[in-house]
Amino acid sequence: SADVGTRLIGFFAITYLARVFGPENMGILAIGMAILTYASIISTLGLPALGVRYASEKKCSTSLLVKRISLARLFLSVISFFVVVGVLLIWIKEQNIRNISVFYLFSLFPSALMLEWLFQGMSKMKTLAIGRILGMSVYLLIIIGVVSYSQNIYWVPIAWSFGLLFQAIFLWNRYNYYYKPNNNNKQSSSLFEIIKQAIPFGISGFISHSVNQFPIIYLGFVSTPESTGIFSVAFRLVIFLLVLDRVF
C-alpha cells in the first residue's frame, strides 16, 4: 500500500511538473535525479540492507546499531557529495544541469539519517508506510505550492530534500517512541567493519541502478534535454504501472 501510495503521489508530481516545465526542463531534472541515484550508491553502499539483517536478527543493541549505521551513511554521504560535485564541475558544462544536480545532491544528508531499514527489520511496516507517504506528500505539496513557472525549477530538488527530511524526522520520532535507550552488553560491528560488510550489497545496488538510470545519463550526453525529458516522463509512467508487480 505504501508503494502504491508513493508511486501515485510521484506520478501526480511528475505530471504536474511536465505540464509546467515542458520537455527540456524535465530532461534537466531527470539527469539531476539520475546523478543523485549514482551518488546514493556510494552513500548507502548496501548499509540499509545490512541494517535490515542486523535489526531482524536482534543480536546487537538497537541504539548502537542505529548509531553505527547512521554515522557510516553520513560519512559516506560526505565523501559521495564532494566526489560527485567534483566530477560535475569537471565534466558538466551546462550550468542548469550542473546546478540542479548539486541541489539534488544535498538530499544525500537527510537520506543518510533515514531509519527505514530499522523498521523494516523490526517488521514495523505500518510506520514505514506512513513515513513514506508523508515524505512524498510534503514533496508534492511544496511543488504545487511553489512551482508555477519554469524559473522555479530549482525548487524541485529543494522540495525533494524537504520531503526526505520530513520522513526522516517522522521515523526518528517513532524510533524514540518505540525503542528506549538500554544498557545491555550486546555489541554491533565497528563503523568501518560495517562499511566493509556492506560492500557486496553496494555492488549489487550499483548493478541494478546502472540498468535503470544509465539511459537517462547517456541521453543527457549524446542527445538534447528535450529528448531526455520525453524519455524520462514515459519511463516514469512505466515505473508507476510496475507497482502492480511490486504488490506481490
PDB file of C-alpha atoms in Angstrom:
ATOM      1  CA  SER A   1       0.000   0.000   0.000  1.00  0.00           C
ATOM      2  CA  ALA A   2       2.894   2.354   0.726  1.00  0.00           C
ATOM      3  CA  ASP A   3       4.420   1.548  -2.648  1.00  0.00           C
ATOM      4  CA  VAL A   4       1.104   2.235  -4.378  1.00  0.00           C
ATOM      5  CA  GLY A   5       0.644   5.483  -2.449  1.00  0.00           C
ATOM      6  CA  THR A   6       4.145   6.856  -3.003  1.00  0.00           C
ATOM      7  CA  ARG A   7       4.189   5.950  -6.686  1.00  0.00           C
ATOM      8  CA  LEU A   8       0.754   7.510  -7.184  1.00  0.00           C
ATOM      9  CA  ILE A   9       1.876  10.722  -5.495  1.00  0.00           C
ATOM     10  CA  GLY A  10       5.072  10.657  -7.553  1.00  0.00           C
ATOM     11  CA  PHE A  11       3.001  10.200 -10.703  1.00  0.00           C
ATOM     12  CA  PHE A  12       0.903  13.274  -9.839  1.00  0.00           C
ATOM     13  CA  ALA A  13       4.091  15.246  -9.173  1.00  0.00           C
ATOM     14  CA  ILE A  14       5.763  14.277 -12.460  1.00  0.00           C
ATOM     15  CA  THR A  15       2.558  15.008 -14.393  1.00  0.00           C
ATOM     16  CA  TYR A  16       2.267  18.463 -12.829  1.00  0.00           C
ATOM     17  CA  LEU A  17       5.940  19.233 -13.452  1.00  0.00           C
ATOM     18  CA  ALA A  18       5.709  18.075 -17.071  1.00  0.00           C
ATOM     19  CA  ARG A  19       2.824  20.499 -17.683  1.00  0.00           C
ATOM     20  CA  VAL A  20       4.691  23.401 -16.045  1.00  0.00           C
ATOM     21  CA  PHE A  21       8.222  22.849 -17.351  1.00  0.00           C
ATOM     22  CA  GLY A  22       7.984  21.102 -20.716  1.00  0.00           C
ATOM     23  CA  PRO A  23      10.415  18.518 -22.113  1.00  0.00           C
ATOM     24  CA  GLU A  24      13.689  20.498 -21.822  1.00  0.00           C
ATOM     25  CA  ASN A  25      13.454  21.262 -18.098  1.00  0.00           C
ATOM     26  CA  MET A  26      12.094  17.783 -17.408  1.00  0.00           C
ATOM     27  CA  GLY A  27      15.207  16.421 -19.076  1.00  0.00           C
ATOM     28  CA  ILE A  28      17.408  18.550 -16.800  1.00  0.00           C
ATOM     29  CA  LEU A  29      15.530  17.271 -13.721  1.00  0.00           C
ATOM     30  CA  ALA A  30      15.802  13.674 -14.941  1.00  0.00           C
ATOM     31  CA  ILE A  31      19.573  13.979 -15.388  1.00  0.00           C
ATOM     32  CA  GLY A  32      19.894  15.513 -11.914  1.00  0.00           C
ATOM     33  CA  MET A  33      17.883  12.690 -10.346  1.00  0.00           C
ATOM     34  CA  ALA A  34      19.897  10.068 -12.212  1.00  0.00           C
ATOM     35  CA  ILE A  35      23.156  11.602 -10.950  1.00  0.00           C
ATOM     36  CA  LEU A  36      21.702  11.595  -7.422  1.00  0.00           C
ATOM     37  CA  THR A  37      20.899   7.897  -7.813  1.00  0.00           C
ATOM     38  CA  TYR A  38      24.508   7.089  -8.662  1.00  0.00           C
ATOM     39  CA  ALA A  39      25.740   9.248  -5.775  1.00  0.00           C
ATOM     40  CA  SER A  40      23.357   7.371  -3.470  1.00  0.00           C
ATOM     41  CA  ILE A  41      25.084   4.112  -4.367  1.00  0.00           C
ATOM     42  CA  ILE A  42      28.259   5.447  -2.768  1.00  0.00           C
ATOM     43  CA  SER A  43      26.464   6.976   0.212  1.00  0.00           C
ATOM     44  CA  THR A  44      24.445   3.875   1.083  1.00  0.00           C
ATOM     45  CA  LEU A  45      26.872   1.149  -0.080  1.00  0.00           C
ATOM     46  CA  GLY A  46      24.339  -1.514   0.880  1.00  0.00           C
ATOM     47  CA  LEU A  47      24.184  -0.341   4.513  1.00  0.00           C
ATOM     48  CA  PRO A  48      20.346  -0.289   4.637  1.00  0.00           C
ATOM     49  CA  ALA A  49      20.198  -3.938   3.521  1.00  0.00           C
ATOM     50  CA  LEU A  50      22.826  -4.859   6.089  1.00  0.00           C
ATOM     51  CA  GLY A  51      20.932  -2.896   8.736  1.00  0.00           C
ATOM     52  CA  VAL A  52      17.737  -4.819   7.972  1.00  0.00           C
ATOM     53  CA  ARG A  53      19.600  -8.092   8.544  1.00  0.00           C
ATOM     54  CA  TYR A  54      21.106  -6.938  11.842  1.00  0.00           C
ATOM     55  CA  ALA A  55      17.800  -5.487  13.073  1.00  0.00           C
ATOM     56  CA  SER A  56      15.870  -8.672  12.259  1.00  0.00           C
ATOM     57  CA  GLU A  57      18.464 -10.884  13.938  1.00  0.00           C
ATOM     58  CA  LYS A  58      18.376  -8.745  17.113  1.00  0.00           C
ATOM     59  CA  LYS A  59      21.895  -9.836  18.001  1.00  0.00           C
ATOM     60  CA  CYS A  60      23.120  -6.357  18.940  1.00  0.00           C
ATOM     61  CA  SER A  61      21.957  -3.237  20.756  1.00  0.00           C
ATOM     62  CA  THR A  62      19.384  -1.347  18.692  1.00  0.00           C
ATOM     63  CA  SER A  63      20.650   2.065  19.781  1.00  0.00           C
ATOM     64  CA  LEU A  64      24.261   1.154  18.999  1.00  0.00           C
ATOM     65  CA  LEU A  65      23.261  -0.304  15.631  1.00  0.00           C
ATOM     66  CA  VAL A  66      21.345   2.860  14.721  1.00  0.00           C
ATOM     67  CA  LYS A  67      24.324   4.989  15.728  1.00  0.00           C
ATOM     68  CA  ARG A  68      26.825   2.941  13.696  1.00  0.00           C
ATOM     69  CA  ILE A  69      24.696   2.680  10.551  1.00  0.00           C
ATOM     70  CA  SER A  70      23.721   6.372  10.629  1.00  0.00           C
ATOM     71  CA  LEU A  71      27.306   7.547  11.193  1.00  0.00           C
ATOM     72  CA  ALA A  72      28.578   5.281   8.423  1.00  0.00           C
ATOM     73  CA  ARG A  73      25.983   6.633   5.997  1.00  0.00           C
ATOM     74  CA  LEU A  74      26.747  10.244   6.944  1.00  0.00           C
ATOM     75  CA  PHE A  75      30.464   9.593   6.469  1.00  0.00           C
ATOM     76  CA  LEU A  76      29.894   8.047   3.040  1.00  0.00           C
ATOM     77  CA  SER A  77      27.416  10.800   2.100  1.00  0.00           C
ATOM     78  CA  VAL A  78      30.036  13.486   2.690  1.00  0.00           C
ATOM     79  CA  ILE A  79      32.524  11.576   0.518  1.00  0.00           C
ATOM     80  CA  SER A  80      29.903  10.969  -2.176  1.00  0.00           C
ATOM     81  CA  PHE A  81      28.813  14.620  -2.198  1.00  0.00           C
ATOM     82  CA  PHE A  82      32.284  16.063  -2.735  1.00  0.00           C
ATOM     83  CA  VAL A  83      33.367  13.385  -5.221  1.00  0.00           C
ATOM     84  CA  VAL A  84      30.275  13.826  -7.415  1.00  0.00           C
ATOM     85  CA  VAL A  85      30.371  17.651  -7.171  1.00  0.00           C
ATOM     86  CA  GLY A  86      33.998  17.496  -8.300  1.00  0.00           C
ATOM     87  CA  VAL A  87      33.045  15.318 -11.268  1.00  0.00           C
ATOM     88  CA  LEU A  88      30.202  17.690 -12.172  1.00  0.00           C
ATOM     89  CA  LEU A  89      32.489  20.726 -12.103  1.00  0.00           C
ATOM     90  CA  ILE A  90      34.955  18.978 -14.413  1.00  0.00           C
ATOM     91  CA  TRP A  91      32.657  17.211 -16.886  1.00  0.00           C
ATOM     92  CA  ILE A  92      29.322  19.050 -16.984  1.00  0.00           C
ATOM     93  CA  LYS A  93      29.476  22.324 -18.889  1.00  0.00           C
ATOM     94  CA  GLU A  94      25.734  23.065 -18.952  1.00  0.00           C
ATOM     95  CA  GLN A  95      25.125  25.329 -15.949  1.00  0.00           C
ATOM     96  CA  ASN A  96      21.491  24.378 -15.304  1.00  0.00           C
ATOM     97  CA  ILE A  97      22.262  20.637 -15.309  1.00  0.00           C
ATOM     98  CA  ARG A  98      25.224  21.148 -13.004  1.00  0.00           C
ATOM     99  CA  ASN A  99      23.321  23.369 -10.564  1.00  0.00           C
ATOM    100  CA  ILE A 100      20.215  21.172 -10.449  1.00  0.00           C
ATOM    101  CA  SER A 101      22.402  18.121  -9.837  1.00  0.00           C
ATOM    102  CA  VAL A 102      24.185  19.843  -6.937  1.00  0.00           C
ATOM    103  CA  PHE A 103      20.836  20.813  -5.397  1.00  0.00           C
ATOM    104  CA  TYR A 104      19.693  17.200  -5.663  1.00  0.00           C
ATOM    105  CA  LEU A 105      22.915  16.016  -4.016  1.00  0.00           C
ATOM    106  CA  PHE A 106      22.034  17.877  -0.813  1.00  0.00           C
ATOM    107  CA  SER A 107      19.292  15.286  -0.268  1.00  0.00           C
ATOM    108  CA  LEU A 108      22.045  12.727   0.462  1.00  0.00           C
ATOM    109  CA  PHE A 109      22.246  14.039   4.019  1.00  0.00           C
ATOM    110  CA  PRO A 110      18.598  13.609   5.111  1.00  0.00           C
ATOM    111  CA  SER A 111      18.675  10.241   3.329  1.00  0.00           C
ATOM    112  CA  ALA A 112      21.654   9.217   5.460  1.00  0.00           C
ATOM    113  CA  LEU A 113      19.541   9.720   8.591  1.00  0.00           C
ATOM    114  CA  MET A 114      16.653   7.625   7.293  1.00  0.00           C
ATOM    115  CA  LEU A 115      15.676   4.721   9.566  1.00  0.00           C
ATOM    116  CA  GLU A 116      13.556   2.797   7.078  1.00  0.00           C
ATOM    117  CA  TRP A 117      15.932  -0.161   7.342  1.00  0.00           C
ATOM    118  CA  LEU A 118      15.334  -0.407  11.102  1.00  0.00           C
ATOM    119  CA  PHE A 119      11.552  -0.502  10.869  1.00  0.00           C
ATOM    120  CA  GLN A 120      11.731  -2.970   8.015  1.00  0.00           C
ATOM    121  CA  GLY A 121      13.984  -5.234  10.061  1.00  0.00           C
ATOM    122  CA  MET A 122      11.649  -4.910  13.065  1.00  0.00           C
ATOM    123  CA  SER A 123       8.596  -5.592  10.848  1.00  0.00           C
ATOM    124  CA  LYS A 124       7.040  -2.208  11.704  1.00  0.00           C
ATOM    125  CA  MET A 125       5.579  -1.926   8.218  1.00  0.00           C
ATOM    126  CA  LYS A 126       2.755   0.434   9.146  1.00  0.00           C
ATOM    127  CA  THR A 127       5.205   3.015  10.479  1.00  0.00           C
ATOM    128  CA  LEU A 128       7.350   2.555   7.387  1.00  0.00           C
ATOM    129  CA  ALA A 129       4.353   3.089   5.101  1.00  0.00           C
ATOM    130  CA  ILE A 130       3.176   6.224   6.903  1.00  0.00           C
ATOM    131  CA  GLY A 131       6.664   7.723   6.738  1.00  0.00           C
ATOM    132  CA  ARG A 132       6.994   7.148   3.004  1.00  0.00           C
ATOM    133  CA  ILE A 133       3.577   8.586   2.212  1.00  0.00           C
ATOM    134  CA  LEU A 134       4.160  11.633   4.433  1.00  0.00           C
ATOM    135  CA  GLY A 135       7.520  12.320   2.810  1.00  0.00           C
ATOM    136  CA  MET A 136       6.123  12.132  -0.723  1.00  0.00           C
ATOM    137  CA  SER A 137       3.105  14.226   0.286  1.00  0.00           C
ATOM    138  CA  VAL A 138       5.365  17.016   1.575  1.00  0.00           C
ATOM    139  CA  TYR A 139       7.287  16.863  -1.716  1.00  0.00           C
ATOM    140  CA  LEU A 140       4.081  17.146  -3.754  1.00  0.00           C
ATOM    141  CA  LEU A 141       2.618  19.952  -1.628  1.00  0.00           C
ATOM    142  CA  ILE A 142       5.768  22.068  -1.905  1.00  0.00           C
ATOM    143  CA  ILE A 143       5.816  21.583  -5.668  1.00  0.00           C
ATOM    144  CA  ILE A 144       2.165  22.557  -6.091  1.00  0.00           C
ATOM    145  CA  GLY A 145       2.519  25.486  -3.709  1.00  0.00           C
ATOM    146  CA  VAL A 146       5.738  26.965  -5.104  1.00  0.00           C
ATOM    147  CA  VAL A 147       6.361  25.731  -8.649  1.00  0.00           C
ATOM    148  CA  SER A 148       4.304  27.544 -11.254  1.00  0.00           C
ATOM    149  CA  TYR A 149       6.863  28.811 -13.805  1.00  0.00           C
ATOM    150  CA  SER A 150       9.929  27.339 -15.468  1.00  0.00           C
ATOM    151  CA  GLN A 151      12.071  29.719 -13.376  1.00  0.00           C
ATOM    152  CA  ASN A 152      11.013  27.765 -10.268  1.00  0.00           C
ATOM    153  CA  ILE A 153      12.898  24.644 -11.406  1.00  0.00           C
ATOM    154  CA  TYR A 154      15.369  24.866  -8.501  1.00  0.00           C
ATOM    155  CA  TRP A 155      12.509  24.345  -6.061  1.00  0.00           C
ATOM    156  CA  VAL A 156      12.041  20.761  -7.281  1.00  0.00           C
ATOM    157  CA  PRO A 157      15.272  19.332  -5.782  1.00  0.00           C
ATOM    158  CA  ILE A 158      14.726  21.531  -2.708  1.00  0.00           C
ATOM    159  CA  ALA A 159      11.243  20.037  -2.303  1.00  0.00           C
ATOM    160  CA  TRP A 160      12.721  16.551  -2.713  1.00  0.00           C
ATOM    161  CA  SER A 161      15.191  17.211   0.106  1.00  0.00           C
ATOM    162  CA  PHE A 162      12.473  18.594   2.385  1.00  0.00           C
ATOM    163  CA  GLY A 163      10.289  15.543   1.737  1.00  0.00           C
ATOM    164  CA  LEU A 164      13.127  13.228   2.748  1.00  0.00           C
ATOM    165  CA  LEU A 165      13.920  15.377   5.784  1.00  0.00           C
ATOM    166  CA  PHE A 166      10.288  15.266   6.942  1.00  0.00           C
ATOM    167  CA  GLN A 167      10.235  11.492   6.523  1.00  0.00           C
ATOM    168  CA  ALA A 168      13.496  11.131   8.456  1.00  0.00           C
ATOM    169  CA  ILE A 169      12.184  13.298  11.315  1.00  0.00           C
ATOM    170  CA  PHE A 170       8.992  11.231  11.494  1.00  0.00           C
ATOM    171  CA  LEU A 171      10.922   7.943  11.634  1.00  0.00           C
ATOM    172  CA  TRP A 172      13.303   9.241  14.317  1.00  0.00           C
ATOM    173  CA  ASN A 173      10.297  10.347  16.339  1.00  0.00           C
ATOM    174  CA  ARG A 174       8.825   6.854  16.051  1.00  0.00           C
ATOM    175  CA  TYR A 175      12.193   5.326  16.930  1.00  0.00           C
ATOM    176  CA  ASN A 176      12.392   7.367  20.137  1.00  0.00           C
ATOM    177  CA  TYR A 177       8.842   6.237  20.947  1.00  0.00           C
ATOM    178  CA  TYR A 178       9.336   2.513  20.284  1.00  0.00           C
ATOM    179  CA  TYR A 179      12.908   1.972  21.369  1.00  0.00           C
ATOM    180  CA  LYS A 180      14.041   3.326  24.703  1.00  0.00           C
ATOM    181  CA  PRO A 181      17.799   3.536  25.416  1.00  0.00           C
ATOM    182  CA  ASN A 182      19.130   0.444  27.148  1.00  0.00           C
ATOM    183  CA  ASN A 183      22.395  -0.556  28.760  1.00  0.00           C
ATOM    184  CA  ASN A 184      22.652  -4.158  27.611  1.00  0.00           C
ATOM    185  CA  ASN A 185      26.033  -5.569  26.617  1.00  0.00           C
ATOM    186  CA  LYS A 186      25.174  -6.506  23.079  1.00  0.00           C
ATOM    187  CA  GLN A 187      27.617  -5.013  20.590  1.00  0.00           C
ATOM    188  CA  SER A 188      27.492  -4.306  16.892  1.00  0.00           C
ATOM    189  CA  SER A 189      30.415  -4.195  14.476  1.00  0.00           C
ATOM    190  CA  SER A 190      32.635  -1.129  14.361  1.00  0.00           C
ATOM    191  CA  LEU A 191      31.977   1.697  11.897  1.00  0.00           C
ATOM    192  CA  PHE A 192      34.461   0.572   9.254  1.00  0.00           C
ATOM    193  CA  GLU A 193      33.650  -3.111   9.770  1.00  0.00           C
ATOM    194  CA  ILE A 194      30.007  -2.358   8.976  1.00  0.00           C
ATOM    195  CA  ILE A 195      31.032  -0.483   5.814  1.00  0.00           C
ATOM    196  CA  LYS A 196      33.228  -3.428   4.777  1.00  0.00           C
ATOM    197  CA  GLN A 197      30.389  -5.908   5.296  1.00  0.00           C
ATOM    198  CA  ALA A 198      28.014  -3.718   3.258  1.00  0.00           C
ATOM    199  CA  ILE A 199      30.222  -3.578   0.144  1.00  0.00           C
ATOM    200  CA  PRO A 200      28.680  -6.696  -1.550  1.00  0.00           C
ATOM    201  CA  PHE A 201      25.206  -5.190  -1.092  1.00  0.00           C
ATOM    202  CA  GLY A 202      26.514  -1.938  -2.555  1.00  0.00           C
ATOM    203  CA  ILE A 203      27.865  -3.709  -5.639  1.00  0.00           C
ATOM    204  CA  SER A 204      24.502  -5.343  -6.315  1.00  0.00           C
ATOM    205  CA  GLY A 205      22.813  -1.957  -5.887  1.00  0.00           C
ATOM    206  CA  PHE A 206      25.236  -0.397  -8.373  1.00  0.00           C
ATOM    207  CA  ILE A 207      24.361  -3.038 -10.972  1.00  0.00           C
ATOM    208  CA  SER A 208      20.593  -2.624 -10.597  1.00  0.00           C
ATOM    209  CA  HIS A 209      20.685   1.192 -10.558  1.00  0.00           C
ATOM    210  CA  SER A 210      23.031   1.261 -13.543  1.00  0.00           C
ATOM    211  CA  VAL A 211      20.479  -0.612 -15.604  1.00  0.00           C
ATOM    212  CA  ASN A 212      17.669   1.778 -14.628  1.00  0.00           C
ATOM    213  CA  GLN A 213      19.454   5.138 -14.693  1.00  0.00           C
ATOM    214  CA  PHE A 214      22.115   4.736 -17.383  1.00  0.00           C
ATOM    215  CA  PRO A 215      19.783   5.515 -20.335  1.00  0.00           C
ATOM    216  CA  ILE A 216      18.940   8.928 -18.869  1.00  0.00           C
ATOM    217  CA  ILE A 217      22.609   9.747 -18.183  1.00  0.00           C
ATOM    218  CA  TYR A 218      23.560   8.564 -21.678  1.00  0.00           C
ATOM    219  CA  LEU A 219      20.832  10.613 -23.365  1.00  0.00           C
ATOM    220  CA  GLY A 220      21.986  13.645 -21.410  1.00  0.00           C
ATOM    221  CA  PHE A 221      25.400  13.381 -23.091  1.00  0.00           C
ATOM    222  CA  VAL A 222      24.503  12.320 -26.647  1.00  0.00           C
ATOM    223  CA  SER A 223      21.121  13.972 -27.136  1.00  0.00           C
ATOM    224  CA  THR A 224      19.203  17.082 -26.094  1.00  0.00           C
ATOM    225  CA  PRO A 225      17.484  17.825 -22.762  1.00  0.00           C
ATOM    226  CA  GLU A 226      14.154  17.734 -24.632  1.00  0.00           C
ATOM    227  CA  SER A 227      14.691  14.124 -25.719  1.00  0.00           C
ATOM    228  CA  THR A 228      15.845  13.192 -22.229  1.00  0.00           C
ATOM    229  CA  GLY A 229      12.728  14.794 -20.729  1.00  0.00           C
ATOM    230  CA  ILE A 230      10.361  12.951 -23.062  1.00  0.00           C
ATOM    231  CA  PHE A 231      12.057   9.624 -22.299  1.00  0.00           C
ATOM    232  CA  SER A 232      12.043  10.365 -18.560  1.00  0.00           C
ATOM    233  CA  VAL A 233       8.313  11.098 -18.349  1.00  0.00           C
ATOM    234  CA  ALA A 234       7.460   7.970 -20.361  1.00  0.00           C
ATOM    235  CA  PHE A 235       9.820   5.879 -18.230  1.00  0.00           C
ATOM    236  CA  ARG A 236       8.249   7.215 -15.011  1.00  0.00           C
ATOM    237  CA  LEU A 237       4.832   6.133 -16.307  1.00  0.00           C
ATOM    238  CA  VAL A 238       6.126   2.596 -16.845  1.00  0.00           C
ATOM    239  CA  ILE A 239       7.667   2.570 -13.346  1.00  0.00           C
ATOM    240  CA  PHE A 240       4.309   3.675 -11.932  1.00  0.00           C
ATOM    241  CA  LEU A 241       2.493   0.827 -13.690  1.00  0.00           C
ATOM    242  CA  LEU A 242       5.044  -1.689 -12.387  1.00  0.00           C
ATOM    243  CA  VAL A 243       3.641  -1.089  -8.898  1.00  0.00           C
ATOM    244  CA  LEU A 244       1.203  -3.908  -9.668  1.00  0.00           C
ATOM    245  CA  ASP A 245       4.173  -6.278  -9.766  1.00  0.00           C
ATOM    246  CA  ARG A 246       5.648  -4.792  -6.570  1.00  0.00           C
ATOM    247  CA  VAL A 247       2.478  -5.568  -4.619  1.00  0.00           C
ATOM    248  CA  PHE A 248       3.318  -9.249  -4.870  1.00  0.00           C
TER     249      PHE A 248
END
